[in-house]
Amino acid sequence: EDKVVQSPLSLVVHEGDTVTLNCSYEVTNFRSLLWYKQEKKAPTFLFMLTSSGIEKKSGRLSSILDKKELFSILNITATQTGDSAVYLCAVATGTASKLTFGTGTRLQVTL
Amino acid sequence: EAGVAQSPRYKIIEKRQSVAFWCNPISGHATLYWYQQILGQGPKLLIQFQNNGVVDDSQLPKDRFSAERLKGVDSTLKIQPAKLEDSAVYLCASSPGLVGTGELFFGEGSRLTVL
């Protein structure tokens, strides 16, 4: 059974801090790893990673994949209260690209 | 561009009753997914359609859940009879092709409470 594990489960930081969220996986027929941000509504797409060692960056967010050690990290620098959300990691597998999600990391950014 | 539309947004029913959720994906998106998200957990895939064919329904509890995607466009997910543990948000998502080539676009979700 495909497994995606995220850590920590929850995190409280002060505005301006830098945070690192972790995602490890054990799956068959890996295709890609995706990060989503979920506030109170639907998850919204952040990044898709397919190759090891290539950093994807969008503003204060960045992510990298290590296919040898089977993990990915999501970094957020200079956090803002608007970054408060659940961050979901998902792995796409197989020819039909089935998506398996982790349980998420709940990030709270305080003033 | 219109997003993924879902209805109803909220539904409260008694156990053993039935309920149906509707999803209209983004126009032109071939792949449609139904996910179940229980509070505090990540979304779990229930069923994946490619056009009007089922690609994966291995985690769909087929004794009580059914889904269809007539004409390869909108889709309906039905639960009959509902159990307490079916209380969750049911998320519909779509993608232009297979998810490995791009991200999923999610609807707002339908929150089900079973009493």
Short mmCIF file of N, CA, C and O in Angstrom, two decimals, chain A residues 25 27-34 48-51 65 67 90-99, chain B residues 48 97-102:
data_model
loop_
_atom_site.label_atom_id
_atom_site.label_comp_id
_atom_site.label_asym_id
_atom_site.label_seq_id
_atom_site.Cartn_x
_atom_site.Cartn_y
_atom_site.Cartn_z
N TYR A 25 7.87 9.30 1.60
CA TYR A 25 6.92 8.43 0.92
C TYR A 25 7.50 7.04 0.67
O TYR A 25 8.71 6.88 0.55
N VAL A 27 6.14 4.34 -2.05
CA VAL A 27 5.13 4.06 -3.06
C VAL A 27 5.71 3.18 -4.15
O VAL A 27 6.93 3.04 -4.27
N THR A 28 4.82 2.64 -4.95
CA THR A 28 5.22 1.87 -6.12
C THR A 28 4.95 2.70 -7.36
O THR A 28 3.91 3.34 -7.47
N ASN A 29 5.88 2.71 -8.30
CA ASN A 29 5.71 3.43 -9.58
C ASN A 29 5.52 4.93 -9.40
O ASN A 29 4.55 5.51 -9.88
N PHE A 30 6.47 5.55 -8.73
CA PHE A 30 6.44 6.99 -8.51
C PHE A 30 6.41 7.73 -9.85
O PHE A 30 7.16 7.40 -10.77
N ARG A 31 5.57 8.80 -9.90
CA ARG A 31 5.56 9.67 -11.08
C ARG A 31 5.91 11.10 -10.71
O ARG A 31 6.70 11.75 -11.39
N SER A 32 5.30 11.61 -9.64
CA SER A 32 5.58 12.98 -9.25
C SER A 32 5.12 13.20 -7.81
O SER A 32 4.36 12.41 -7.26
N LEU A 33 5.64 14.28 -7.21
CA LEU A 33 5.21 14.67 -5.87
C LEU A 33 4.66 16.08 -5.96
O LEU A 33 5.26 16.95 -6.61
N LEU A 34 3.54 16.30 -5.32
CA LEU A 34 2.88 17.60 -5.39
C LEU A 34 2.64 18.15 -3.99
O LEU A 34 2.39 17.40 -3.04
N MET A 48 4.76 20.99 -8.30
CA MET A 48 4.89 19.60 -8.70
C MET A 48 6.36 19.32 -8.94
O MET A 48 7.04 20.09 -9.63
N LEU A 49 6.87 18.23 -8.36
CA LEU A 49 8.28 17.88 -8.46
C LEU A 49 8.39 16.50 -9.09
O LEU A 49 7.70 15.56 -8.67
N THR A 50 9.28 16.38 -10.07
CA THR A 50 9.49 15.07 -10.69
C THR A 50 10.94 14.65 -10.66
O THR A 50 11.25 13.46 -10.71
N SER A 51 11.86 15.60 -10.57
CA SER A 51 13.29 15.28 -10.62
C SER A 51 13.98 15.61 -9.31
O SER A 51 13.67 16.62 -8.68
N LEU A 65 13.00 17.83 -4.05
CA LEU A 65 12.70 16.40 -3.97
C LEU A 65 13.99 15.59 -3.95
O LEU A 65 14.94 15.92 -4.67
N LYS A 67 14.76 11.77 -4.60
CA LYS A 67 14.16 10.49 -5.00
C LYS A 67 14.95 9.29 -4.49
O LYS A 67 14.44 8.17 -4.45
N ALA A 90 1.32 15.18 -1.71
CA ALA A 90 0.68 14.07 -2.41
C ALA A 90 1.66 13.47 -3.41
O ALA A 90 2.50 14.19 -3.97
N VAL A 91 1.56 12.16 -3.60
CA VAL A 91 2.43 11.48 -4.56
C VAL A 91 1.57 10.83 -5.63
O VAL A 91 0.59 10.14 -5.32
N ALA A 92 1.92 11.08 -6.88
CA ALA A 92 1.23 10.46 -8.01
C ALA A 92 1.99 9.22 -8.43
O ALA A 92 3.22 9.23 -8.55
N THR A 93 1.24 8.12 -8.62
CA THR A 93 1.87 6.84 -8.96
C THR A 93 1.15 6.16 -10.12
O THR A 93 -0.03 6.39 -10.35
N GLY A 94 1.87 5.32 -10.80
CA GLY A 94 1.27 4.45 -11.80
C GLY A 94 0.90 5.17 -13.09
O GLY A 94 0.97 6.38 -13.21
N THR A 95 0.46 4.37 -14.05
CA THR A 95 0.11 4.91 -15.37
C THR A 95 -1.12 5.81 -15.29
O THR A 95 -1.27 6.72 -16.08
N ALA A 96 -1.99 5.56 -14.33
CA ALA A 96 -3.19 6.39 -14.18
C ALA A 96 -2.95 7.56 -13.25
O ALA A 96 -3.87 8.31 -12.96
N SER A 97 -1.71 7.69 -12.75
CA SER A 97 -1.35 8.80 -11.85
C SER A 97 -2.30 8.93 -10.68
O SER A 97 -2.84 10.00 -10.41
N LYS A 98 -2.49 7.85 -9.97
CA LYS A 98 -3.28 7.90 -8.73
C LYS A 98 -2.55 8.78 -7.73
O LYS A 98 -1.34 8.68 -7.55
N LEU A 99 -3.29 9.65 -7.05
CA LEU A 99 -2.72 10.61 -6.09
C LEU A 99 -3.00 10.13 -4.67
O LEU A 99 -4.16 9.95 -4.29
N GLN B 48 -11.71 7.55 -9.63
CA GLN B 48 -11.11 8.38 -10.67
C GLN B 48 -11.71 7.98 -12.01
O GLN B 48 -11.74 6.81 -12.36
N GLY B 97 -5.48 16.09 -18.02
CA GLY B 97 -5.09 14.74 -18.42
C GLY B 97 -4.78 13.95 -17.19
O GLY B 97 -5.42 14.11 -16.17
N LEU B 98 -3.77 13.13 -17.23
CA LEU B 98 -3.37 12.37 -16.05
C LEU B 98 -2.66 13.30 -15.09
O LEU B 98 -1.91 14.16 -15.48
N VAL B 99 -2.84 13.10 -13.80
CA VAL B 99 -2.36 14.07 -12.82
C VAL B 99 -0.85 14.22 -12.86
O VAL B 99 -0.32 15.26 -12.50
N GLY B 100 -0.13 13.23 -13.31
CA GLY B 100 1.32 13.34 -13.37
C GLY B 100 1.80 14.43 -14.30
O GLY B 100 2.94 14.85 -14.23
N THR B 101 0.95 14.93 -15.13
CA THR B 101 1.35 15.98 -16.08
C THR B 101 0.93 17.37 -15.59
O THR B 101 1.16 18.35 -16.28
N GLY B 102 0.33 17.46 -14.46
CA GLY B 102 -0.11 18.77 -13.98
C GLY B 102 -0.90 18.65 -12.71
O GLY B 102 -1.13 17.57 -12.20
#
